[in-house]
């Protein structure tokens, strides 16, 4: 039996985010096209070398991208939407996608909006959505060029591309239907594959993560038809799936390809199906054995035992040992985290460290024997028995507010005395350069804590003054002290670490640095009380306490796996609960607990939704259940498509929610027609992502639409998200218009 080691994809940014810097330098005109290309080539070479040095036999090419791999795929398939075609065909010489065209598709150009962007499965990576408005055609086989470059440099490259099923599944019909273009699409794929075969390519990885989503009979039949057509004996086509178990396992493994790659890390589904249905003996099995989505070092003994079970059961022609998915979703290397405590460092593995694990496991499997002293998780680091006990002893009533919403809202109104259609904002105000610079200075030790805090107080005072001047009803402190809504809290709670270079690509040149939850979570001291009470001391209007919710903190972090996610969520929730009570004690009357990431944490398969929503809702309730009925709890969520989880949102039992709405042009409003939502609600009246100042009239249009389905007493008036990325000169007039809109609405309503 043949045994090979392989990788599915490597981070694209470079260890020090070289690509980010080069891209942004190029976009701002500071570096040339050549310099950008050089940086990209160097990163790819470096990545291939790292993988080769680690002992990886099949090294991916085509996993790198200047912006996004779905965009690259669309271009390779000739799917340049109409509005970009004139850019791509400057002198009528035929379509050729140069950098300006490529980046116009990615980021938009003057009067030409970019492709839409959305989440890549349940990751925090965002891809560009291909648009179908023209038949596919062979443009340029860029994969072939990349293969040749890697080959010449002496590597053993394995071209990677997105398969037709997933590609279509994630595309958007724009004049042509998916069915319309399928035949032509397949002929282009065939040309690409044939050219690769002719160039001597032996292995091709064709990614079909779409197969782990829920699928219909019609869809699996379509997949069968697709691969019937792509079947070839000129090269080894490995159909690669990841992010979970495949739907229709027994049919997927029998598709006419040389090998099937399955994820054995994320869930047990593939293993269960392997036990049930076996595996075709004339095929190669790609065993996703080390985690491409999380940062814990692999327990080598366990992974080795799992591999042996799989191999024995599958009896396949060959096996490939590989990560569960592309390593794109991991930071580059733990080597750069020199300041981490050794006991934490030794339990972590980023992309580079995963390669070592794969090589080691492959070797062990070849020899049917593990070397001595391999890594195994034995003990938990920094356990907090009192935190565990607190979670264990939770009872039903700990998750429930004492009074019904009706009682609460009356009591709150007595205390708050708010006008009809109260106006507020979502929390952050412009994080201008001076704020970032002061924070950097403070972190470098160039200014004292006292100086930094004084600076933050001045910012808050300014912000409160601005809000009073504009005439908002419920104020915020502005979040100037926060680098990021999750990282800020991670730094204040135990059980988290934040890294220095642990960047993961989010989209294009944008990276995020998720905190790592490695131990039990607790809150040694209040986290926000000082700032909020200071802001409140400056005004007689209510200032909202501002916290990030447990589900969002969890979903935007790397999470420990030795206890269930739900338990980690409860631990965070209990820490936040203490904070909520401290804020209440300090006289804060409204507390907002943001949960923008609830929706995106939904599992990929519908059957798993209710289990997730159950603990997610409970975790949120845990944070606010013990407050007095007079204390008003708000929450905020962004990104559309709440339709399918509206009941869960209701069950979170916040007194007021604010949701993004303006980008979906108010489409979400209709959701409330069928669902009898009775609590307070603010549907964002303008899009904060755009620098333009919205008019009073356009905000009134949205508000009037809201009033068709909501009672006037329910409706709040607010922008659709935090104002952190905006400038004061846009924020002030926008909010002034918002206040005018609210006043007009009050007049209209009172007249009727
Ligand atoms: N309170 C946060 C802010 O205003 C909410 C951010 C978010 O929804 N992502 O910045
Ligand atoms: Zn938001």
XYZ file of C-alpha atoms and ligand atoms in Angstrom:
763
model
C 0.000 0.000 0.000
C 1.287 3.400 -0.958
C 1.558 5.949 1.886
C 2.197 9.619 1.162
C 2.242 12.829 3.131
C 0.459 15.841 1.765
C -0.780 19.305 2.565
C -3.976 20.949 1.349
C -3.019 24.625 1.463
C -0.737 27.001 3.349
C -1.255 30.529 4.768
C -0.772 33.159 2.063
C 0.204 36.234 3.999
C 3.740 35.239 4.940
C 4.934 34.903 8.530
C 5.151 38.664 8.999
C 2.161 39.520 6.801
C 4.446 40.468 3.907
C 1.612 40.074 1.394
C -0.628 42.435 3.337
C 2.034 45.098 3.334
C 2.811 44.621 -0.347
C -0.857 44.675 -1.372
C -1.615 47.802 0.586
C 1.575 49.390 -0.685
C 0.554 48.605 -4.253
C -3.013 49.854 -3.803
C -1.795 53.149 -2.426
C 0.698 53.537 -5.264
C 3.764 53.172 -3.045
C 5.167 50.057 -4.696
C 5.134 48.834 -8.276
C 3.412 45.842 -9.812
C 6.818 44.176 -10.084
C 7.497 44.591 -6.381
C 4.131 43.112 -5.505
C 4.812 40.165 -7.799
C 8.227 39.632 -6.254
C 6.764 39.554 -2.780
C 4.161 37.028 -3.882
C 6.762 34.820 -5.558
C 8.972 34.917 -2.496
C 6.128 33.956 -0.185
C 5.194 31.016 -2.417
C 8.795 29.834 -2.680
C 9.222 30.151 1.030
C 6.023 28.204 1.654
C 7.026 25.401 -0.712
C 10.459 25.223 0.870
C 8.998 25.095 4.373
C 6.725 22.250 3.357
C 9.512 20.371 1.614
C 11.868 20.812 4.553
C 9.183 19.493 6.857
C 9.012 16.326 4.778
C 5.724 16.875 2.938
C 5.653 14.846 -0.267
C 2.720 16.434 -2.100
C 3.016 20.198 -1.934
C 0.004 22.294 -2.980
C 0.313 24.969 -5.666
C -2.514 27.301 -6.587
C -3.494 27.591 -2.934
C -1.791 30.990 -2.931
C -3.812 33.946 -4.119
C -3.314 37.682 -4.368
C -6.770 38.159 -2.926
C -9.007 35.116 -2.978
C -8.996 31.644 -4.481
C -12.640 31.768 -5.598
C -11.848 34.929 -7.550
C -8.845 33.194 -9.133
C -11.033 30.251 -10.048
C -13.707 32.482 -11.597
C -11.044 34.158 -13.700
C -9.541 30.863 -14.807
C -13.026 29.845 -15.919
C -13.458 33.082 -17.864
C -16.278 34.279 -15.633
C -15.572 37.997 -15.806
C -18.865 39.789 -15.147
C -20.028 42.265 -17.758
C -19.184 45.360 -15.707
C -15.484 44.432 -15.615
C -15.125 43.222 -19.172
C -14.192 46.554 -20.688
C -11.433 46.832 -18.078
C -10.150 43.410 -19.036
C -10.233 44.139 -22.748
C -8.620 47.519 -23.043
C -7.669 47.701 -26.703
C -10.134 45.145 -27.959
C -7.378 42.550 -27.867
C -9.421 39.999 -26.028
C -9.943 39.507 -22.342
C -6.831 39.570 -20.208
C -7.114 40.089 -16.516
C -4.319 42.379 -15.361
C -3.858 43.652 -11.798
C -6.137 46.688 -12.134
C -8.956 44.469 -13.402
C -8.283 41.765 -10.838
C -8.365 44.207 -7.952
C -11.389 45.994 -9.397
C -13.256 42.693 -9.193
C -12.005 42.209 -5.647
C -12.401 45.715 -4.256
C -14.465 47.680 -6.721
C -13.374 50.586 -8.882
C -14.899 53.941 -9.585
C -18.614 53.370 -10.279
C -18.006 49.627 -10.528
C -18.940 47.745 -7.397
C -16.802 44.777 -6.427
C -18.035 41.204 -6.399
C -20.000 40.446 -3.273
C -18.111 38.940 -0.403
C -19.339 36.301 1.989
C -18.152 33.724 4.474
C -16.317 30.620 3.325
C -18.371 27.899 5.003
C -18.199 28.311 8.761
C -14.748 29.909 8.794
C -13.862 33.535 9.292
C -12.407 33.633 5.769
C -14.475 35.542 3.219
C -14.530 34.704 -0.477
C -15.722 36.718 -3.445
C -18.948 35.414 -4.914
C -18.596 34.603 -8.625
C -21.382 35.979 -10.793
C -22.825 34.014 -13.664
C -23.639 36.342 -16.525
C -21.575 34.844 -19.329
C -20.666 31.372 -20.541
C -17.335 30.069 -19.192
C -14.324 30.018 -21.487
C -10.667 29.136 -21.226
C -8.875 32.325 -20.294
C -5.499 31.565 -18.875
C -4.458 28.389 -17.136
C -2.737 30.176 -14.281
C -2.559 26.924 -12.377
C -0.321 25.478 -15.062
C 2.010 28.462 -14.804
C 2.232 28.076 -11.038
C 2.857 24.357 -11.382
C 5.693 24.982 -13.805
C 7.266 27.563 -11.556
C 7.238 25.193 -8.580
C 8.456 22.282 -10.673
C 11.404 24.266 -12.014
C 12.372 25.137 -8.488
C 12.606 21.452 -7.703
C 9.391 20.871 -5.781
C 6.823 18.137 -6.285
C 3.787 20.316 -6.778
C 0.160 19.269 -6.568
C -2.141 21.780 -8.276
C -5.223 22.693 -6.238
C -8.485 23.951 -7.633
C -12.059 24.400 -6.479
C -14.289 21.709 -7.939
C -17.272 22.501 -10.178
C -19.954 21.488 -7.692
C -18.681 23.719 -4.903
C -17.850 26.494 -7.334
C -21.396 26.588 -8.670
C -22.944 26.110 -5.269
C -21.167 29.260 -4.029
C -21.789 31.322 -7.168
C -24.590 33.733 -7.844
C -26.856 33.567 -10.854
C -26.814 36.867 -12.722
C -28.671 36.396 -15.959
C -27.509 32.851 -16.553
C -28.568 29.948 -14.399
C -26.213 27.403 -12.918
C -27.766 24.763 -15.163
C -27.222 26.952 -18.229
C -23.525 27.194 -17.727
C -22.750 23.716 -16.398
C -21.875 22.045 -19.759
C -19.498 24.827 -20.767
C -18.070 24.982 -17.258
C -17.180 21.314 -17.402
C -15.492 21.657 -20.748
C -13.279 24.401 -19.333
C -12.402 22.240 -16.328
C -11.524 19.459 -18.765
C -9.227 21.702 -20.739
C -7.483 22.813 -17.547
C -7.019 19.221 -16.404
C -5.838 18.045 -19.806
C -3.248 20.816 -19.991
C -2.033 19.868 -16.529
C -1.785 16.199 -17.523
C 0.149 17.119 -20.646
C 2.600 19.092 -18.557
C 3.300 15.965 -16.539
C 1.176 16.663 -13.482
C 0.542 13.503 -11.479
C -1.701 14.675 -8.696
C -4.492 17.210 -8.685
C -6.482 18.189 -5.627
C -9.995 19.185 -6.527
C -11.675 20.791 -3.532
C -15.339 19.981 -2.969
C -16.160 21.159 0.536
C -19.686 21.728 -0.775
C -20.200 17.995 -0.236
C -20.247 18.420 3.548
C -23.294 20.685 3.407
C -26.839 19.327 3.437
C -27.502 17.906 -0.030
C -30.573 16.829 -1.943
C -30.913 13.738 -4.124
C -30.844 16.009 -7.138
C -27.579 17.559 -6.013
C -25.761 14.298 -5.422
C -26.932 13.067 -8.825
C -25.509 16.227 -10.313
C -22.196 15.573 -8.569
C -22.178 12.076 -10.058
C -22.852 13.439 -13.518
C -20.100 16.047 -13.116
C -17.429 13.555 -12.109
C -18.521 11.075 -14.759
C -17.526 13.762 -17.213
C -14.288 14.792 -15.514
C -13.088 11.212 -15.037
C -9.609 10.753 -16.480
C -6.830 8.227 -16.198
C -4.155 10.691 -17.227
C -3.596 11.971 -13.713
C -4.616 11.218 -10.148
C -7.595 13.315 -9.303
C -8.090 13.581 -5.559
C -11.537 14.795 -4.644
C -10.961 16.707 -1.440
C -13.644 17.432 1.137
C -13.324 19.201 4.477
C -15.107 20.955 7.361
C -17.107 17.872 8.330
C -18.592 14.600 7.170
C -19.765 14.293 3.559
C -23.442 13.905 2.789
C -24.230 10.720 0.797
C -20.940 9.132 1.900
C -21.475 5.870 0.045
C -22.048 7.694 -3.229
C -19.299 10.262 -2.773
C -16.599 7.641 -2.167
C -17.672 5.842 -5.316
C -17.253 8.808 -7.627
C -14.943 8.025 -10.563
C -11.788 9.698 -9.253
C -8.461 8.285 -8.053
C -8.826 9.332 -4.468
C -11.143 10.828 -1.896
C -9.963 13.124 0.880
C -12.017 13.072 4.053
C -11.904 15.076 7.255
C -11.565 12.783 10.267
C -10.957 15.577 12.741
C -13.982 17.835 12.711
C -16.678 15.231 13.404
C -17.030 11.469 13.716
C -19.378 11.282 10.727
C -16.858 10.111 8.163
C -15.496 7.476 10.509
C -18.973 6.200 11.305
C -19.775 5.998 7.609
C -16.492 4.303 6.865
C -17.367 1.677 9.451
C -20.809 1.301 7.993
C -20.136 1.410 4.259
C -16.422 0.689 3.935
C -14.272 2.292 1.245
C -13.599 1.268 -2.386
C -10.434 -0.785 -2.574
C -9.265 0.606 -5.870
C -9.055 4.133 -4.488
C -6.672 6.215 -2.447
C -7.954 7.590 0.839
C -6.828 11.031 1.957
C -6.931 10.960 5.734
C -7.441 14.398 7.289
C -5.675 13.598 10.533
C -4.418 16.860 12.044
C -6.601 19.880 12.652
C -6.445 22.726 10.125
C -8.978 24.775 12.065
C -7.596 24.878 15.566
C -4.264 25.501 17.243
C -3.786 22.599 19.645
C -0.871 20.302 19.159
C -2.012 16.941 17.896
C -2.075 14.131 20.371
C 0.172 11.942 18.264
C -0.691 8.691 20.000
C -4.385 9.241 19.467
C -3.932 10.352 15.868
C -1.741 7.334 15.136
C -4.309 4.977 16.631
C -7.078 6.674 14.641
C -5.086 6.358 11.412
C -4.535 2.663 12.064
C -8.238 2.087 12.632
C -9.080 3.949 9.438
C -6.469 2.150 7.357
C -7.551 -1.233 8.601
C -11.168 -0.523 7.913
C -10.693 1.100 4.512
C -8.222 -1.359 2.984
C -7.685 1.192 0.265
C -5.116 1.095 -2.507
C -3.163 3.838 -0.819
C -3.405 6.496 1.829
C -2.384 10.122 2.014
C -1.764 11.617 5.441
C -2.819 15.255 5.513
C -4.476 17.999 7.552
C -8.255 18.092 7.958
C -8.435 21.135 5.649
C -6.189 23.827 4.220
C -3.889 25.415 6.813
C -5.108 28.801 5.573
C -7.139 29.106 8.744
C -4.135 28.947 11.069
C -1.432 31.471 11.931
C 1.930 30.692 10.348
C 4.175 29.569 13.162
C 4.425 29.423 16.914
C 8.157 30.136 16.579
C 7.417 33.873 16.487
C 5.604 33.809 19.820
C 8.719 34.117 21.893
C 6.975 35.699 24.850
C 4.547 32.862 25.514
C 4.950 30.850 28.683
C 6.643 27.532 27.853
C 3.799 25.429 29.246
C 1.439 27.129 26.788
C 3.802 27.160 23.845
C 4.290 23.424 24.044
C 0.596 22.723 23.655
C 0.171 24.845 20.515
C 0.739 24.112 16.838
C 0.200 26.567 13.982
C 0.540 25.852 10.247
C 4.255 25.157 10.180
C 4.041 22.911 13.221
C 1.190 20.958 11.615
C 3.542 20.020 8.781
C 5.902 18.428 11.255
C 3.049 16.448 12.736
C 1.990 15.168 9.328
C 5.509 14.102 8.467
C 5.942 12.386 11.799
C 2.638 10.546 11.527
C 3.319 9.501 7.948
C 6.669 8.073 8.968
C 5.112 6.245 11.898
C 2.371 4.805 9.716
C 4.913 3.630 7.149
C 6.887 1.894 9.903
C 3.731 0.760 11.678
C 5.358 2.061 14.828
C 5.417 5.262 16.834
C 8.724 6.689 17.963
C 9.253 7.030 21.723
C 8.301 10.246 23.526
C 5.683 11.581 21.165
C 3.444 14.399 22.294
C 0.348 13.397 24.174
C -2.053 15.595 26.108
C -1.861 14.469 29.669
C -2.905 17.167 31.999
C -4.940 20.296 31.864
C -3.095 23.597 32.237
C -4.262 26.040 34.899
C -7.529 24.429 35.905
C -9.837 26.493 38.127
C -11.956 24.107 40.188
C -14.210 26.921 41.435
C -15.101 27.910 37.856
C -15.878 24.315 36.940
C -18.007 23.993 40.046
C -19.906 27.148 39.201
C -20.810 25.779 35.788
C -21.684 22.373 37.212
C -24.092 23.801 39.738
C -26.042 25.965 37.278
C -29.784 25.503 37.526
C -32.694 26.341 35.271
C -33.449 29.549 37.184
C -29.927 30.899 36.651
C -30.839 31.393 32.997
C -34.090 33.268 33.560
C -34.914 36.921 34.218
C -37.181 37.287 37.242
C -39.988 39.144 35.472
C -41.665 38.942 32.096
C -40.740 41.394 29.371
C -44.004 43.279 29.857
C -43.318 43.954 33.522
C -39.693 44.792 32.871
C -40.388 47.242 30.095
C -42.835 49.230 32.187
C -40.437 49.465 35.085
C -37.591 50.413 32.780
C -39.611 53.153 31.182
C -40.345 54.570 34.627
C -36.646 54.835 35.338
C -35.455 55.871 31.907
C -38.327 58.034 30.755
C -37.341 57.753 27.089
C -39.248 59.440 24.260
C -41.026 57.475 21.558
C -38.451 56.151 19.028
C -35.432 56.553 21.309
C -32.192 57.312 19.501
C -28.855 55.660 20.225
C -25.702 54.275 18.579
C -24.180 50.798 18.588
C -21.165 51.584 20.744
C -17.944 52.606 19.075
C -17.104 56.087 17.801
C -14.247 56.883 15.367
C -10.989 55.148 16.285
C -8.877 57.867 14.811
C -5.134 57.794 14.285
C -4.394 59.542 17.568
C -6.233 56.795 19.452
C -4.275 54.014 17.765
C -1.003 55.889 18.217
C -1.551 56.461 21.910
C -2.373 52.791 22.410
C 0.785 51.784 20.547
C 2.842 54.164 22.675
C 1.319 52.778 25.823
C 2.006 49.197 24.702
C 5.615 50.090 23.976
C 5.953 51.633 27.413
C 6.504 55.142 26.062
C 3.707 56.644 28.123
C 2.484 55.687 31.578
C -0.785 53.992 32.386
C -1.974 57.218 33.998
C -1.204 59.220 30.853
C -2.972 56.691 28.664
C -6.048 56.588 30.874
C -6.166 60.368 30.981
C -6.103 60.414 27.189
C -8.979 57.899 27.038
C -10.962 59.999 29.527
C -10.528 63.053 27.334
C -11.781 61.089 24.337
C -14.807 59.880 26.283
C -15.589 63.385 27.466
C -15.414 64.661 23.917
C -17.622 61.826 22.719
C -20.246 62.396 25.405
C -20.224 66.108 24.564
C -20.777 65.371 20.879
C -23.663 63.009 21.610
C -25.326 65.508 23.928
C -24.887 68.214 21.334
C -26.518 66.072 18.669
C -29.345 65.218 21.036
C -29.163 61.435 21.260
C -31.276 59.838 23.990
C -29.083 56.936 25.065
C -25.347 57.588 25.004
C -22.257 55.391 24.795
C -18.708 55.895 26.020
C -17.215 55.326 22.560
C -14.978 52.251 23.095
C -11.734 54.217 22.643
C -9.895 51.956 25.070
C -10.629 48.847 22.963
C -8.326 47.558 20.262
C -10.887 44.999 19.249
C -14.168 43.924 20.802
C -12.967 40.393 21.544
C -9.266 40.918 22.174
C -9.995 43.611 24.762
C -11.960 41.191 26.924
C -9.564 38.313 26.245
C -6.806 40.430 27.751
C -8.822 41.026 30.887
C -9.944 37.468 31.597
C -7.851 34.503 32.652
C -7.776 31.430 30.440
C -7.049 33.436 27.276
C -3.836 34.281 25.541
C -3.423 36.796 22.787
C -0.570 36.279 20.351
C 1.697 38.796 18.724
C 1.844 37.357 15.222
C -1.057 34.916 15.227
C -2.728 36.491 12.202
C -5.248 34.634 10.078
C -6.542 35.941 6.753
C -10.087 37.232 6.918
C -10.334 38.619 3.386
C -7.932 40.195 0.910
C -5.214 41.885 2.901
C -7.280 41.875 6.093
C -6.221 39.562 8.888
C -7.596 38.887 12.348
C -5.723 37.716 15.396
C -8.071 35.416 17.317
C -7.353 34.996 21.027
C -6.731 31.454 22.227
C -8.861 30.044 25.045
C -6.584 27.489 26.652
C -7.826 27.200 30.238
C -10.766 27.901 32.539
C -12.095 31.425 32.154
C -12.507 33.846 35.005
C -12.652 37.572 35.576
C -10.135 38.653 38.215
C -11.496 42.203 38.381
C -14.045 44.483 36.697
C -13.278 45.051 33.020
C -15.341 48.033 31.938
C -16.748 49.649 35.061
C -14.136 52.402 35.316
C -14.722 53.743 31.811
C -18.498 53.404 31.793
C -18.990 55.076 35.171
C -16.673 57.890 34.175
C -18.691 58.480 30.997
C -21.927 58.302 33.000
C -20.612 60.875 35.484
C -20.448 63.438 32.683
C -24.101 63.365 31.696
C -27.616 63.046 33.024
C -28.623 60.950 29.990
C -28.242 57.172 30.383
C -24.901 55.772 29.175
C -25.018 52.165 27.969
C -22.608 49.694 29.500
C -20.937 47.912 26.597
C -19.847 44.271 26.622
C -19.072 41.596 24.053
C -21.250 38.526 24.504
C -20.067 35.006 25.304
C -20.992 33.444 21.963
C -19.141 36.099 19.986
C -16.058 35.847 22.186
C -16.144 32.097 21.663
C -16.801 32.140 17.920
C -14.020 34.637 17.279
C -11.410 32.742 19.306
C -9.535 29.484 19.001
C -11.248 27.336 21.601
C -9.933 24.542 23.816
C -11.239 21.094 22.910
C -10.856 19.167 26.125
C -14.245 20.359 27.347
C -17.413 20.998 25.286
C -17.800 24.388 23.588
C -20.972 24.939 25.541
C -19.039 24.703 28.788
C -16.496 27.259 27.623
C -19.401 29.512 26.631
C -20.904 29.191 30.103
C -17.577 29.989 31.729
C -17.278 33.185 29.697
C -20.928 33.967 30.356
C -20.408 33.699 34.104
C -17.479 36.110 33.960
C -19.645 38.540 31.988
C -22.516 38.028 34.402
C -20.303 39.309 37.217
C -19.411 42.296 35.065
C -23.074 42.997 34.299
C -23.893 42.947 38.012
C -20.968 45.242 38.796
C -22.156 47.706 36.176
C -25.653 47.578 37.605
C -24.294 48.141 41.093
C -22.365 51.145 39.813
C -25.632 52.717 38.703
C -25.603 51.849 35.001
C -29.187 51.473 33.835
C -28.739 50.092 30.328
C -26.246 47.378 29.422
C -25.614 46.231 25.865
C -24.142 42.798 25.316
C -23.074 42.501 21.679
C -23.528 39.208 19.870
C -22.676 39.925 16.227
C -21.280 36.403 15.723
C -24.259 34.324 16.838
C -25.484 33.727 13.312
C -22.146 32.721 11.859
C -21.581 30.083 14.526
C -24.426 28.032 13.085
C -23.254 24.538 12.144
C -23.059 23.672 8.460
C -25.736 20.995 8.629
C -29.252 21.871 9.733
C -29.534 18.827 11.973
C -26.891 20.357 14.261
C -28.516 23.779 14.543
C -30.772 23.225 17.491
C -28.025 21.868 19.732
C -25.900 24.934 18.984
C -28.701 27.448 19.362
C -29.745 25.843 22.596
C -26.471 26.488 24.409
C -25.770 29.750 22.601
C -29.077 31.203 23.777
C -28.525 29.870 27.274
C -25.026 31.348 27.458
C -26.393 34.757 26.521
C -29.221 34.505 29.032
C -26.758 33.571 31.702
C -25.011 36.927 31.318
C -28.068 39.018 32.139
C -30.575 36.819 33.979
C -29.890 38.157 37.505
C -30.295 41.884 36.813
C -33.149 43.886 38.301
C -36.261 44.260 36.133
C -35.458 47.977 35.909
C -32.136 47.324 34.210
C -32.523 47.341 30.454
C -30.509 44.785 28.495
C -29.653 45.457 24.871
C -27.944 43.276 22.327
C -26.624 43.952 18.861
C -26.138 41.676 15.863
C -24.823 42.320 12.399
C -25.009 40.612 8.995
C -28.284 39.709 7.393
C -30.152 36.406 7.218
C -31.661 36.405 10.657
C -34.887 35.040 9.264
C -34.059 31.479 10.176
C -32.951 32.157 13.745
C -35.416 34.818 14.807
C -36.956 32.585 17.471
C -33.563 31.990 19.017
C -32.942 35.742 19.021
C -36.241 36.230 20.797
C -35.317 33.528 23.296
C -32.142 35.417 24.213
C -34.606 37.657 26.022
C -32.830 40.995 25.654
C -35.144 43.955 26.212
C -33.902 45.699 23.093
C -32.063 44.364 20.043
C -30.430 46.269 17.256
C -29.767 44.541 13.985
C -28.121 45.491 10.773
C -30.714 46.161 8.186
C -29.704 48.909 5.831
C -27.400 46.842 3.635
C -30.209 44.396 3.031
C -32.373 47.467 2.321
C -34.778 46.613 5.064
C -35.558 43.124 3.745
C -35.301 41.770 7.242
C -38.301 43.819 8.299
C -40.668 41.355 6.678
C -39.374 38.689 9.062
C -41.232 40.463 11.797
C -44.516 40.184 9.957
C -44.846 36.504 10.699
C -42.956 36.391 13.915
C -44.718 38.299 16.619
C -41.694 39.961 18.090
C -42.816 42.221 20.882
C -39.646 43.550 22.513
C -37.717 46.693 21.696
C -35.939 46.712 18.372
C -33.737 49.027 16.375
C -33.243 48.108 12.745
C -30.193 50.023 11.581
C -31.377 53.042 9.616
C -28.154 53.651 7.732
C -25.117 51.725 6.526
C -22.050 52.638 8.542
C -19.748 50.894 6.047
C -20.132 53.712 3.597
C -18.500 57.106 4.095
C -21.504 58.992 2.730
C -23.900 60.996 4.882
C -27.385 59.500 4.639
C -30.313 61.844 4.108
C -33.177 62.290 6.544
C -35.575 61.069 3.882
C -33.854 57.723 3.220
C -33.784 56.946 6.917
C -37.457 57.827 7.172
C -38.215 55.366 4.375
C -36.748 52.537 6.428
C -38.401 53.720 9.634
C -41.833 53.975 8.036
C -41.413 50.471 6.658
C -40.572 49.291 10.164
C -43.734 50.834 11.507
C -45.821 48.748 9.111
C -44.891 45.654 11.089
C -43.782 46.952 14.487
C -45.623 48.886 17.187
C -44.344 52.471 17.662
C -43.408 51.729 21.292
C -41.037 49.005 20.106
C -39.029 50.962 17.621
C -35.568 52.363 18.321
C -33.573 54.524 15.956
C -29.874 53.756 15.450
C -27.174 53.210 12.799
C -26.647 49.583 11.763
C -23.289 48.978 13.484
C -20.461 50.621 15.410
C -18.926 53.824 14.036
C -15.335 52.877 14.735
C -14.155 52.848 11.128
C -15.741 56.176 10.247
C -14.537 59.773 10.565
C -16.037 62.366 12.888
C -16.851 64.558 9.927
C -19.154 61.828 8.557
C -20.486 60.626 11.884
C -21.714 63.951 13.203
C -23.889 65.024 10.246
C -25.176 61.459 9.813
C -26.344 61.287 13.403
C -27.791 64.791 13.183
C -29.898 63.637 10.258
C -30.882 60.543 12.198
C -32.158 62.710 15.045
C -34.192 64.805 12.632
C -35.656 61.631 11.152
C -36.673 60.400 14.617
C -38.295 63.750 15.422
C -40.264 63.755 12.178
C -41.420 60.249 12.823
C -42.621 61.261 16.268
C -44.588 64.137 14.764
C -46.104 61.912 12.066
C -47.071 59.292 14.603
C -48.579 61.739 17.054
C -50.703 63.372 14.340
C -52.248 60.053 13.360
N -20.300 47.666 20.068
C -19.519 47.307 18.933
C -19.148 48.556 18.153
O -19.903 49.443 18.096
C -20.249 46.345 18.024
C -19.409 45.924 16.854
C -20.009 44.852 15.964
O -21.191 44.677 15.907
N -19.199 44.127 15.254
O -18.096 48.638 17.586
Zn -22.538 45.275 14.200
